[in-house]
Amino acid sequence: MKKDKILVIGACGQIGVELTLALRTIYGVENVIAADLREPNQLLQGSGPYISLDVMNKEALWELIVDNGITQVYHLAALLSATGEKNPQFAWNLNMQGLLNVLEIAKKEKLSKIFWPSSIAVFGSTSPKQNCPQQTIIEPTTVYGISKHAGEFWCNYFFMQYGVDVRSLRYPGLISYKSEPGGGTTDYAVEIFHHALKNKYYECFLKEDTYLPMMYMPDAIRATLELMEAPAEKIKVRTSYNISSMSFSPKEISLEIKKHIPDFSITYKPDYRQTIADSWPQSIDDSTARNDWDWKEKYDLATMTNDMLKNLKL
Ligand code: NAD
Ligand code: AKB
């Protein structure tokens, strides 16, 4: 069993639940503290230590880190793209100040490693739509994207100036069955499965031909763990790595679901999230991650759909 003591902030969210459980199998249950504003998620209840924490309270965060001998932090707490647009000032404050609190404490306490996720939302409508490269024009138009773009440069700054070993991935839209998504533009790709199984019908808030980069949660968790395990000299990008596995539209995923549920139907009623989706790339070039630390996905649209339906039916 590995020796580090880990804090996961935002542990009750879509990624946090699965990441906390995965980290506990590697580092031991008692060595991974889950922290969040919310009550512990059902899957986390009784599975290990949980602490109620507001990441904006820097003193409380600092005390928690020192008192528990924390050596690594996975900082996941944020407002996502759709909810961010409803309260831009709040989203900016949480997404920026939360990260700066973590980075400042990491520097002062010489923590060994920090993980902070960025997003494909850093890209805007002036970035290439297809195979969007690691380095390109980046002009985000959502407050979420602006905060992720600024956050990437803060991570790079703390690495360059103070040697904080902070690592990051630009996750695509993540699809999972263990925990609910938390207010993003790509959430339709999770909702569609629940509605297909419950009602055999889904009204999608994006147009049928809206292609977006997506990834199944087991691949995202593995990418995170592999990035964090990689020797420091292999991590050449200290802003955030592009990672990719699949890209599809609402129409394509609905056709894939129909292979399993033949009478499933879908209609389209685009809302404000269409504008956000239209500003993002349709697919991502992640060759830098593949070259630097050997990233490779396991799931495509067909295998992800099969696994989602199988697990949601249980
Ligand atoms: P989520 O909304 O499901 O979870 C975020 C968690 O943070 C929630 O449990 C929430 O209660 C908690 N939180 C909010 N404010 C807090 C605070 N002040 N203090 C402590 N906890 C607080 O989000 P997620 O989908 O799990 O995303 C986690 C991270 O990954 C975010 O930074 C997000 O931007 C990034 N990301 C997610 C996706 C995705 O598709 N899920 C894609 C790209 C990037
Ligand atoms: C969102 O849609 O906001 C997230 C993301 C891609 O960052 N899923």
mmCIF file of N, CA and C in Angstrom, residues 101-225:
data_model
loop_
_atom_site.group_PDB
_atom_site.id
_atom_site.type_symbol
_atom_site.label_atom_id
_atom_site.label_comp_id
_atom_site.label_asym_id
_atom_site.label_seq_id
_atom_site.Cartn_x
_atom_site.Cartn_y
_atom_site.Cartn_z
ATOM 1 N N ASN A 101 -6.405 28.962 -3.021
ATOM 2 C CA ASN A 101 -6.233 28.505 -1.628
ATOM 3 C C ASN A 101 -5.426 27.210 -1.595
ATOM 4 N N VAL A 102 -5.791 26.274 -2.468
ATOM 5 C CA VAL A 102 -5.098 24.982 -2.497
ATOM 6 C C VAL A 102 -3.624 25.172 -2.893
ATOM 7 N N LEU A 103 -3.387 25.969 -3.940
ATOM 8 C CA LEU A 103 -2.004 26.155 -4.428
ATOM 9 C C LEU A 103 -1.130 26.847 -3.377
ATOM 10 N N GLU A 104 -1.688 27.848 -2.713
ATOM 11 C CA GLU A 104 -0.923 28.598 -1.703
ATOM 12 C C GLU A 104 -0.532 27.684 -0.532
ATOM 13 N N ILE A 105 -1.490 26.852 -0.086
ATOM 14 C CA ILE A 105 -1.195 25.938 1.034
ATOM 15 C C ILE A 105 -0.193 24.868 0.583
ATOM 16 N N ALA A 106 -0.353 24.398 -0.658
ATOM 17 C CA ALA A 106 0.580 23.384 -1.194
ATOM 18 C C ALA A 106 2.010 23.926 -1.185
ATOM 19 N N LYS A 107 2.139 25.193 -1.556
ATOM 20 C CA LYS A 107 3.469 25.834 -1.584
ATOM 21 C C LYS A 107 4.037 25.942 -0.158
ATOM 22 N N LYS A 108 3.223 26.455 0.762
ATOM 23 C CA LYS A 108 3.697 26.701 2.142
ATOM 24 C C LYS A 108 3.996 25.385 2.864
ATOM 25 N N GLU A 109 3.152 24.370 2.645
ATOM 26 C CA GLU A 109 3.308 23.105 3.382
ATOM 27 C C GLU A 109 4.124 22.082 2.603
ATOM 28 N N LYS A 110 4.628 22.493 1.424
ATOM 29 C CA LYS A 110 5.448 21.608 0.575
ATOM 30 C C LYS A 110 4.752 20.253 0.320
ATOM 31 N N LEU A 111 3.477 20.323 -0.090
ATOM 32 C CA LEU A 111 2.747 19.087 -0.399
ATOM 33 C C LEU A 111 3.395 18.410 -1.601
ATOM 34 N N SER A 112 3.286 17.072 -1.673
ATOM 35 C CA SER A 112 4.058 16.384 -2.715
ATOM 36 C C SER A 112 3.418 16.505 -4.091
ATOM 37 N N LYS A 113 2.064 16.435 -4.185
ATOM 38 C CA LYS A 113 1.411 16.540 -5.503
ATOM 39 C C LYS A 113 0.003 17.105 -5.358
ATOM 40 N N ILE A 114 -0.416 17.844 -6.402
ATOM 41 C CA ILE A 114 -1.775 18.390 -6.463
ATOM 42 C C ILE A 114 -2.378 17.984 -7.807
ATOM 43 N N PHE A 115 -3.661 17.570 -7.784
ATOM 44 C CA PHE A 115 -4.399 17.379 -9.043
ATOM 45 C C PHE A 115 -5.532 18.385 -9.090
ATOM 46 N N TRP A 116 -5.644 19.051 -10.247
ATOM 47 C CA TRP A 116 -6.752 20.001 -10.469
ATOM 48 C C TRP A 116 -7.215 19.845 -11.918
ATOM 49 N N PRO A 117 -8.513 19.567 -12.122
ATOM 50 C CA PRO A 117 -8.962 19.364 -13.492
ATOM 51 C C PRO A 117 -9.314 20.643 -14.223
ATOM 52 N N SER A 118 -8.876 20.703 -15.476
ATOM 53 C CA SER A 118 -9.354 21.731 -16.388
ATOM 54 C C SER A 118 -10.397 21.055 -17.292
ATOM 55 N N SER A 119 -10.697 21.648 -18.429
ATOM 56 C CA SER A 119 -11.821 21.167 -19.260
ATOM 57 C C SER A 119 -11.599 21.575 -20.711
ATOM 58 N N ILE A 120 -12.303 20.859 -21.590
ATOM 59 C CA ILE A 120 -12.341 21.289 -22.998
ATOM 60 C C ILE A 120 -13.005 22.665 -23.121
ATOM 61 N N ALA A 121 -13.644 23.116 -22.020
ATOM 62 C CA ALA A 121 -14.300 24.435 -22.013
ATOM 63 C C ALA A 121 -13.301 25.594 -22.106
ATOM 64 N N VAL A 122 -11.990 25.294 -21.975
ATOM 65 C CA VAL A 122 -11.017 26.393 -22.172
ATOM 66 C C VAL A 122 -11.066 26.884 -23.612
ATOM 67 N N PHE A 123 -11.444 25.986 -24.537
ATOM 68 C CA PHE A 123 -11.463 26.372 -25.951
ATOM 69 C C PHE A 123 -12.722 27.176 -26.263
ATOM 70 N N GLY A 124 -12.606 28.075 -27.224
ATOM 71 C CA GLY A 124 -13.748 28.882 -27.637
ATOM 72 C C GLY A 124 -13.982 28.730 -29.129
ATOM 73 N N SER A 125 -14.848 29.549 -29.681
ATOM 74 C CA SER A 125 -15.245 29.344 -31.076
ATOM 75 C C SER A 125 -14.125 29.666 -32.069
ATOM 76 N N THR A 126 -13.044 30.313 -31.618
ATOM 77 C CA THR A 126 -11.928 30.576 -32.533
ATOM 78 C C THR A 126 -10.891 29.439 -32.535
ATOM 79 N N SER A 127 -11.081 28.455 -31.648
ATOM 80 C CA SER A 127 -10.173 27.289 -31.640
ATOM 81 C C SER A 127 -10.599 26.327 -32.751
ATOM 82 N N PRO A 128 -9.673 25.496 -33.260
ATOM 83 C CA PRO A 128 -10.059 24.533 -34.295
ATOM 84 C C PRO A 128 -11.168 23.600 -33.807
ATOM 85 N N LYS A 129 -12.149 23.344 -34.665
ATOM 86 C CA LYS A 129 -13.307 22.505 -34.280
ATOM 87 C C LYS A 129 -12.937 21.027 -34.246
ATOM 88 N N GLN A 130 -12.088 20.607 -35.198
ATOM 89 C CA GLN A 130 -11.730 19.187 -35.290
ATOM 90 C C GLN A 130 -10.312 18.979 -34.788
ATOM 91 N N ASN A 131 -10.118 17.899 -34.042
ATOM 92 C CA ASN A 131 -8.788 17.559 -33.511
ATOM 93 C C ASN A 131 -8.095 18.773 -32.907
ATOM 94 N N CYS A 132 -8.772 19.443 -32.036
ATOM 95 C CA CYS A 132 -8.246 20.681 -31.433
ATOM 96 C C CYS A 132 -6.914 20.377 -30.710
ATOM 97 N N PRO A 133 -5.828 21.029 -31.114
ATOM 98 C CA PRO A 133 -4.513 20.656 -30.575
ATOM 99 C C PRO A 133 -4.266 21.129 -29.140
ATOM 100 N N GLN A 134 -3.194 20.583 -28.566
ATOM 101 C CA GLN A 134 -2.784 20.967 -27.203
ATOM 102 C C GLN A 134 -2.559 22.476 -27.107
ATOM 103 N N GLN A 135 -1.807 23.003 -28.072
ATOM 104 C CA GLN A 135 -1.529 24.444 -28.063
ATOM 105 C C GLN A 135 -2.167 25.073 -29.282
ATOM 106 N N THR A 136 -3.054 26.031 -29.048
ATOM 107 C CA THR A 136 -3.788 26.646 -30.152
ATOM 108 C C THR A 136 -4.372 27.969 -29.665
ATOM 109 N N ILE A 137 -5.205 28.591 -30.496
ATOM 110 C CA ILE A 137 -5.895 29.800 -30.043
ATOM 111 C C ILE A 137 -6.858 29.392 -28.931
ATOM 112 N N ILE A 138 -6.811 30.091 -27.806
ATOM 113 C CA ILE A 138 -7.719 29.782 -26.692
ATOM 114 C C ILE A 138 -8.420 31.066 -26.272
ATOM 115 N N GLU A 139 -9.699 31.183 -26.669
ATOM 116 C CA GLU A 139 -10.491 32.373 -26.332
ATOM 117 C C GLU A 139 -11.863 31.929 -25.811
ATOM 118 N N PRO A 140 -11.919 31.451 -24.539
ATOM 119 C CA PRO A 140 -13.185 30.933 -24.009
ATOM 120 C C PRO A 140 -14.227 32.030 -23.861
ATOM 121 N N THR A 141 -15.504 31.647 -23.999
ATOM 122 C CA THR A 141 -16.577 32.643 -23.898
ATOM 123 C C THR A 141 -17.502 32.399 -22.700
ATOM 124 N N THR A 142 -17.314 31.284 -21.965
ATOM 125 C CA THR A 142 -18.105 31.080 -20.742
ATOM 126 C C THR A 142 -17.243 31.459 -19.539
ATOM 127 N N VAL A 143 -17.903 31.813 -18.425
ATOM 128 C CA VAL A 143 -17.135 32.148 -17.219
ATOM 129 C C VAL A 143 -16.386 30.901 -16.740
ATOM 130 N N TYR A 144 -17.011 29.736 -16.947
ATOM 131 C CA TYR A 144 -16.362 28.464 -16.589
ATOM 132 C C TYR A 144 -15.060 28.296 -17.384
ATOM 133 N N GLY A 145 -15.146 28.500 -18.699
ATOM 134 C CA GLY A 145 -13.959 28.359 -19.546
ATOM 135 C C GLY A 145 -12.883 29.377 -19.197
ATOM 136 N N ILE A 146 -13.322 30.599 -18.906
ATOM 137 C CA ILE A 146 -12.350 31.642 -18.536
ATOM 138 C C ILE A 146 -11.644 31.240 -17.234
ATOM 139 N N SER A 147 -12.428 30.706 -16.275
ATOM 140 C CA SER A 147 -11.815 30.324 -14.989
ATOM 141 C C SER A 147 -10.867 29.136 -15.175
ATOM 142 N N LYS A 148 -11.209 28.205 -16.060
ATOM 143 C CA LYS A 148 -10.313 27.054 -16.293
ATOM 144 C C LYS A 148 -9.030 27.511 -17.001
ATOM 145 N N HIS A 149 -9.176 28.427 -17.948
ATOM 146 C CA HIS A 149 -8.002 28.922 -18.668
ATOM 147 C C HIS A 149 -7.050 29.652 -17.696
ATOM 148 N N ALA A 150 -7.623 30.538 -16.880
ATOM 149 C CA ALA A 150 -6.803 31.252 -15.886
ATOM 150 C C ALA A 150 -6.199 30.260 -14.898
ATOM 151 N N GLY A 151 -7.006 29.265 -14.477
ATOM 152 C CA GLY A 151 -6.528 28.261 -13.519
ATOM 153 C C GLY A 151 -5.335 27.493 -14.062
ATOM 154 N N GLU A 152 -5.379 27.158 -15.343
ATOM 155 C CA GLU A 152 -4.256 26.435 -15.955
ATOM 156 C C GLU A 152 -2.964 27.243 -15.814
ATOM 157 N N PHE A 153 -3.074 28.558 -16.033
ATOM 158 C CA PHE A 153 -1.862 29.384 -15.956
ATOM 159 C C PHE A 153 -1.401 29.590 -14.524
ATOM 160 N N TRP A 154 -2.350 29.587 -13.557
ATOM 161 C CA TRP A 154 -1.941 29.632 -12.149
ATOM 162 C C TRP A 154 -1.190 28.354 -11.775
ATOM 163 N N CYS A 155 -1.663 27.201 -12.274
ATOM 164 C CA CYS A 155 -0.974 25.936 -11.982
ATOM 165 C C CYS A 155 0.451 25.982 -12.535
ATOM 166 N N ASN A 156 0.561 26.434 -13.784
ATOM 167 C CA ASN A 156 1.879 26.538 -14.413
ATOM 168 C C ASN A 156 2.786 27.485 -13.614
ATOM 169 N N TYR A 157 2.197 28.587 -13.159
ATOM 170 C CA TYR A 157 2.961 29.593 -12.409
ATOM 171 C C TYR A 157 3.498 29.002 -11.093
ATOM 172 N N PHE A 158 2.638 28.300 -10.361
ATOM 173 C CA PHE A 158 3.076 27.718 -9.078
ATOM 174 C C PHE A 158 4.126 26.625 -9.299
ATOM 175 N N PHE A 159 4.056 25.936 -10.439
ATOM 176 C CA PHE A 159 5.086 24.942 -10.743
ATOM 177 C C PHE A 159 6.411 25.643 -11.061
ATOM 178 N N MET A 160 6.347 26.652 -11.945
ATOM 179 C CA MET A 160 7.567 27.326 -12.400
ATOM 180 C C MET A 160 8.225 28.131 -11.268
ATOM 181 N N GLN A 161 7.417 28.871 -10.508
ATOM 182 C CA GLN A 161 7.963 29.775 -9.494
ATOM 183 C C GLN A 161 8.332 29.071 -8.193
ATOM 184 N N TYR A 162 7.488 28.101 -7.789
ATOM 185 C CA TYR A 162 7.644 27.526 -6.437
ATOM 186 C C TYR A 162 7.857 26.018 -6.445
ATOM 187 N N GLY A 163 7.871 25.410 -7.621
ATOM 188 C CA GLY A 163 8.114 23.966 -7.702
ATOM 189 C C GLY A 163 6.954 23.116 -7.200
ATOM 190 N N VAL A 164 5.724 23.680 -7.126
ATOM 191 C CA VAL A 164 4.575 22.861 -6.710
ATOM 192 C C VAL A 164 4.264 21.873 -7.838
ATOM 193 N N ASP A 165 4.251 20.570 -7.494
ATOM 194 C CA ASP A 165 4.029 19.533 -8.516
ATOM 195 C C ASP A 165 2.529 19.392 -8.760
ATOM 196 N N VAL A 166 1.979 20.343 -9.526
ATOM 197 C CA VAL A 166 0.545 20.330 -9.805
ATOM 198 C C VAL A 166 0.331 19.816 -11.222
ATOM 199 N N ARG A 167 -0.609 18.873 -11.359
ATOM 200 C CA ARG A 167 -0.856 18.195 -12.638
ATOM 201 C C ARG A 167 -2.335 18.342 -13.007
ATOM 202 N N SER A 168 -2.596 18.371 -14.303
ATOM 203 C CA SER A 168 -3.970 18.679 -14.718
ATOM 204 C C SER A 168 -4.335 18.043 -16.057
ATOM 205 N N LEU A 169 -5.629 17.735 -16.191
ATOM 206 C CA LEU A 169 -6.194 17.202 -17.441
ATOM 207 C C LEU A 169 -7.335 18.091 -17.894
ATOM 208 N N ARG A 170 -7.444 18.288 -19.207
ATOM 209 C CA ARG A 170 -8.625 18.961 -19.764
ATOM 210 C C ARG A 170 -9.655 17.875 -20.068
ATOM 211 N N TYR A 171 -10.461 17.514 -19.034
ATOM 212 C CA TYR A 171 -11.454 16.458 -19.264
ATOM 213 C C TYR A 171 -12.451 16.887 -20.332
ATOM 214 N N PRO A 172 -12.877 15.917 -21.154
ATOM 215 C CA PRO A 172 -14.061 16.141 -22.014
ATOM 216 C C PRO A 172 -15.323 15.941 -21.156
ATOM 217 N N GLY A 173 -16.517 15.897 -21.765
ATOM 218 C CA GLY A 173 -17.732 15.582 -21.023
ATOM 219 C C GLY A 173 -17.649 14.162 -20.494
ATOM 220 N N LEU A 174 -17.938 13.982 -19.196
ATOM 221 C CA LEU A 174 -17.763 12.656 -18.592
ATOM 222 C C LEU A 174 -19.099 11.953 -18.386
ATOM 223 N N ILE A 175 -19.097 10.651 -18.700
ATOM 224 C CA ILE A 175 -20.323 9.849 -18.648
ATOM 225 C C ILE A 175 -20.147 8.782 -17.575
ATOM 226 N N SER A 176 -21.112 8.741 -16.632
ATOM 227 C CA SER A 176 -20.966 7.816 -15.500
ATOM 228 C C SER A 176 -22.323 7.331 -15.022
ATOM 229 N N TYR A 177 -22.334 6.196 -14.322
ATOM 230 C CA TYR A 177 -23.587 5.685 -13.757
ATOM 231 C C TYR A 177 -23.591 5.711 -12.238
ATOM 232 N N LYS A 178 -22.416 5.879 -11.586
ATOM 233 C CA LYS A 178 -22.388 5.814 -10.119
ATOM 234 C C LYS A 178 -22.851 7.111 -9.480
ATOM 235 N N SER A 179 -22.556 8.259 -10.130
ATOM 236 C CA SER A 179 -22.940 9.551 -9.546
ATOM 237 C C SER A 179 -23.464 10.471 -10.639
ATOM 238 N N GLU A 180 -24.312 11.401 -10.217
ATOM 239 C CA GLU A 180 -24.987 12.308 -11.158
ATOM 240 C C GLU A 180 -24.047 13.427 -11.598
ATOM 241 N N PRO A 181 -24.211 13.921 -12.832
ATOM 242 C CA PRO A 181 -23.425 15.089 -13.242
ATOM 243 C C PRO A 181 -23.917 16.354 -12.542
ATOM 244 N N GLY A 182 -23.044 17.373 -12.483
ATOM 245 C CA GLY A 182 -23.320 18.509 -11.588
ATOM 246 C C GLY A 182 -23.603 19.837 -12.269
ATOM 247 N N GLY A 183 -24.196 19.859 -13.471
ATOM 248 C CA GLY A 183 -24.580 21.151 -14.056
ATOM 249 C C GLY A 183 -23.743 21.578 -15.247
ATOM 250 N N GLY A 184 -23.357 20.599 -16.068
ATOM 251 C CA GLY A 184 -22.564 20.913 -17.257
ATOM 252 C C GLY A 184 -23.397 20.862 -18.533
ATOM 253 N N THR A 185 -22.773 21.264 -19.641
ATOM 254 C CA THR A 185 -23.417 21.253 -20.956
ATOM 255 C C THR A 185 -23.456 19.840 -21.533
ATOM 256 N N THR A 186 -22.514 19.010 -21.099
ATOM 257 C CA THR A 186 -22.453 17.637 -21.617
ATOM 258 C C THR A 186 -23.328 16.674 -20.798
ATOM 259 N N ASP A 187 -24.060 17.182 -19.807
ATOM 260 C CA ASP A 187 -24.855 16.313 -18.913
ATOM 261 C C ASP A 187 -25.904 15.496 -19.670
ATOM 262 N N TYR A 188 -26.315 15.972 -20.858
ATOM 263 C CA TYR A 188 -27.353 15.244 -21.608
ATOM 264 C C TYR A 188 -26.923 13.793 -21.857
ATOM 265 N N ALA A 189 -25.598 13.597 -22.024
ATOM 266 C CA ALA A 189 -25.095 12.270 -22.381
ATOM 267 C C ALA A 189 -25.178 11.287 -21.217
ATOM 268 N N VAL A 190 -25.488 11.786 -20.012
ATOM 269 C CA VAL A 190 -25.772 10.903 -18.868
ATOM 270 C C VAL A 190 -27.284 10.786 -18.703
ATOM 271 N N GLU A 191 -27.961 11.953 -18.747
ATOM 272 C CA GLU A 191 -29.434 11.968 -18.579
ATOM 273 C C GLU A 191 -30.119 11.028 -19.559
ATOM 274 N N ILE A 192 -29.612 10.993 -20.790
ATOM 275 C CA ILE A 192 -30.265 10.218 -21.850
ATOM 276 C C ILE A 192 -30.412 8.732 -21.459
ATOM 277 N N PHE A 193 -29.414 8.198 -20.737
ATOM 278 C CA PHE A 193 -29.477 6.790 -20.330
ATOM 279 C C PHE A 193 -30.582 6.570 -19.297
ATOM 280 N N HIS A 194 -30.659 7.483 -18.308
ATOM 281 C CA HIS A 194 -31.671 7.341 -17.254
ATOM 282 C C HIS A 194 -33.069 7.421 -17.864
ATOM 283 N N HIS A 195 -33.277 8.395 -18.783
ATOM 284 C CA HIS A 195 -34.598 8.565 -19.397
ATOM 285 C C HIS A 195 -34.917 7.390 -20.328
ATOM 286 N N ALA A 196 -33.920 6.905 -21.035
ATOM 287 C CA ALA A 196 -34.147 5.778 -21.960
ATOM 288 C C ALA A 196 -34.634 4.559 -21.182
ATOM 289 N N LEU A 197 -34.032 4.314 -20.015
ATOM 290 C CA LEU A 197 -34.420 3.133 -19.240
ATOM 291 C C LEU A 197 -35.758 3.334 -18.537
ATOM 292 N N LYS A 198 -36.003 4.592 -18.094
ATOM 293 C CA LYS A 198 -37.228 4.842 -17.319
ATOM 294 C C LYS A 198 -38.453 5.052 -18.216
ATOM 295 N N ASN A 199 -38.302 5.897 -19.254
ATOM 296 C CA ASN A 199 -39.479 6.306 -20.052
ATOM 297 C C ASN A 199 -39.392 5.919 -21.530
ATOM 298 N N LYS A 200 -38.246 5.410 -21.948
ATOM 299 C CA LYS A 200 -37.982 5.120 -23.366
ATOM 300 C C LYS A 200 -38.108 6.380 -24.224
ATOM 301 N N TYR A 201 -37.906 7.540 -23.592
ATOM 302 C CA TYR A 201 -38.024 8.815 -24.315
ATOM 303 C C TYR A 201 -37.121 9.845 -23.645
ATOM 304 N N TYR A 202 -36.483 10.699 -24.488
ATOM 305 C CA TYR A 202 -35.661 11.790 -23.926
ATOM 306 C C TYR A 202 -35.806 13.035 -24.780
ATOM 307 N N GLU A 203 -36.037 14.169 -24.106
ATOM 308 C CA GLU A 203 -36.031 15.460 -24.802
ATOM 309 C C GLU A 203 -34.660 16.087 -24.548
ATOM 310 N N CYS A 204 -33.893 16.258 -25.620
ATOM 311 C CA CYS A 204 -32.498 16.696 -25.485
ATOM 312 C C CYS A 204 -32.404 18.212 -25.580
ATOM 313 N N PHE A 205 -31.557 18.814 -24.714
ATOM 314 C CA PHE A 205 -31.414 20.277 -24.721
ATOM 315 C C PHE A 205 -30.359 20.766 -25.711
ATOM 316 N N LEU A 206 -29.788 19.834 -26.488
ATOM 317 C CA LEU A 206 -28.872 20.214 -27.578
ATOM 318 C C LEU A 206 -29.443 19.709 -28.903
ATOM 319 N N LYS A 207 -29.024 20.326 -30.009
ATOM 320 C CA LYS A 207 -29.480 19.888 -31.337
ATOM 321 C C LYS A 207 -28.899 18.518 -31.682
ATOM 322 N N GLU A 208 -29.575 17.824 -32.588
ATOM 323 C CA GLU A 208 -29.202 16.429 -32.880
ATOM 324 C C GLU A 208 -27.784 16.269 -33.440
ATOM 325 N N ASP A 209 -27.277 17.315 -34.121
ATOM 326 C CA ASP A 209 -25.966 17.181 -34.772
ATOM 327 C C ASP A 209 -24.851 17.893 -34.003
ATOM 328 N N THR A 210 -25.031 18.076 -32.680
ATOM 329 C CA THR A 210 -24.022 18.766 -31.864
ATOM 330 C C THR A 210 -22.955 17.769 -31.400
ATOM 331 N N TYR A 211 -21.839 17.742 -32.099
ATOM 332 C CA TYR A 211 -20.754 16.825 -31.727
ATOM 333 C C TYR A 211 -19.920 17.430 -30.600
ATOM 334 N N LEU A 212 -19.640 16.624 -29.575
ATOM 335 C CA LEU A 212 -18.777 17.080 -28.476
ATOM 336 C C LEU A 212 -17.827 15.957 -28.059
ATOM 337 N N PRO A 213 -16.644 16.331 -27.547
ATOM 338 C CA PRO A 213 -15.728 15.313 -27.033
ATOM 339 C C PRO A 213 -16.263 14.754 -25.711
ATOM 340 N N MET A 214 -16.238 13.442 -25.570
ATOM 341 C CA MET A 214 -16.787 12.773 -24.380
ATOM 342 C C MET A 214 -15.835 11.666 -23.923
ATOM 343 N N MET A 215 -16.044 11.210 -22.677
ATOM 344 C CA MET A 215 -15.219 10.109 -22.154
ATOM 345 C C MET A 215 -16.002 9.353 -21.092
ATOM 346 N N TYR A 216 -15.822 8.040 -21.044
ATOM 347 C CA TYR A 216 -16.474 7.223 -20.015
ATOM 348 C C TYR A 216 -15.668 7.348 -18.721
ATOM 349 N N MET A 217 -16.376 7.403 -17.588
ATOM 350 C CA MET A 217 -15.706 7.670 -16.301
ATOM 351 C C MET A 217 -14.550 6.707 -15.974
ATOM 352 N N PRO A 218 -14.663 5.396 -16.248
ATOM 353 C CA PRO A 218 -13.519 4.532 -15.913
ATOM 354 C C PRO A 218 -12.231 4.974 -16.633
ATOM 355 N N ASP A 219 -12.359 5.450 -17.871
ATOM 356 C CA ASP A 219 -11.175 5.967 -18.576
ATOM 357 C C ASP A 219 -10.678 7.259 -17.913
ATOM 358 N N ALA A 220 -11.611 8.127 -17.496
ATOM 359 C CA ALA A 220 -11.200 9.403 -16.886
ATOM 360 C C ALA A 220 -10.480 9.169 -15.556
ATOM 361 N N ILE A 221 -10.990 8.204 -14.781
ATOM 362 C CA ILE A 221 -10.352 7.912 -13.482
ATOM 363 C C ILE A 221 -8.953 7.328 -13.718
ATOM 364 N N ARG A 222 -8.881 6.424 -14.687
ATOM 365 C CA ARG A 222 -7.568 5.808 -14.979
ATOM 366 C C ARG A 222 -6.585 6.851 -15.490
ATOM 367 N N ALA A 223 -7.058 7.767 -16.352
ATOM 368 C CA ALA A 223 -6.183 8.831 -16.862
ATOM 369 C C ALA A 223 -5.643 9.668 -15.691
ATOM 370 N N THR A 224 -6.522 9.984 -14.750
ATOM 371 C CA THR A 224 -6.130 10.813 -13.602
ATOM 372 C C THR A 224 -5.054 10.100 -12.771
ATOM 373 N N LEU A 225 -5.300 8.816 -12.484
ATOM 374 C CA LEU A 225 -4.355 8.065 -11.658
ATOM 375 C C LEU A 225 -3.025 7.887 -12.394
#
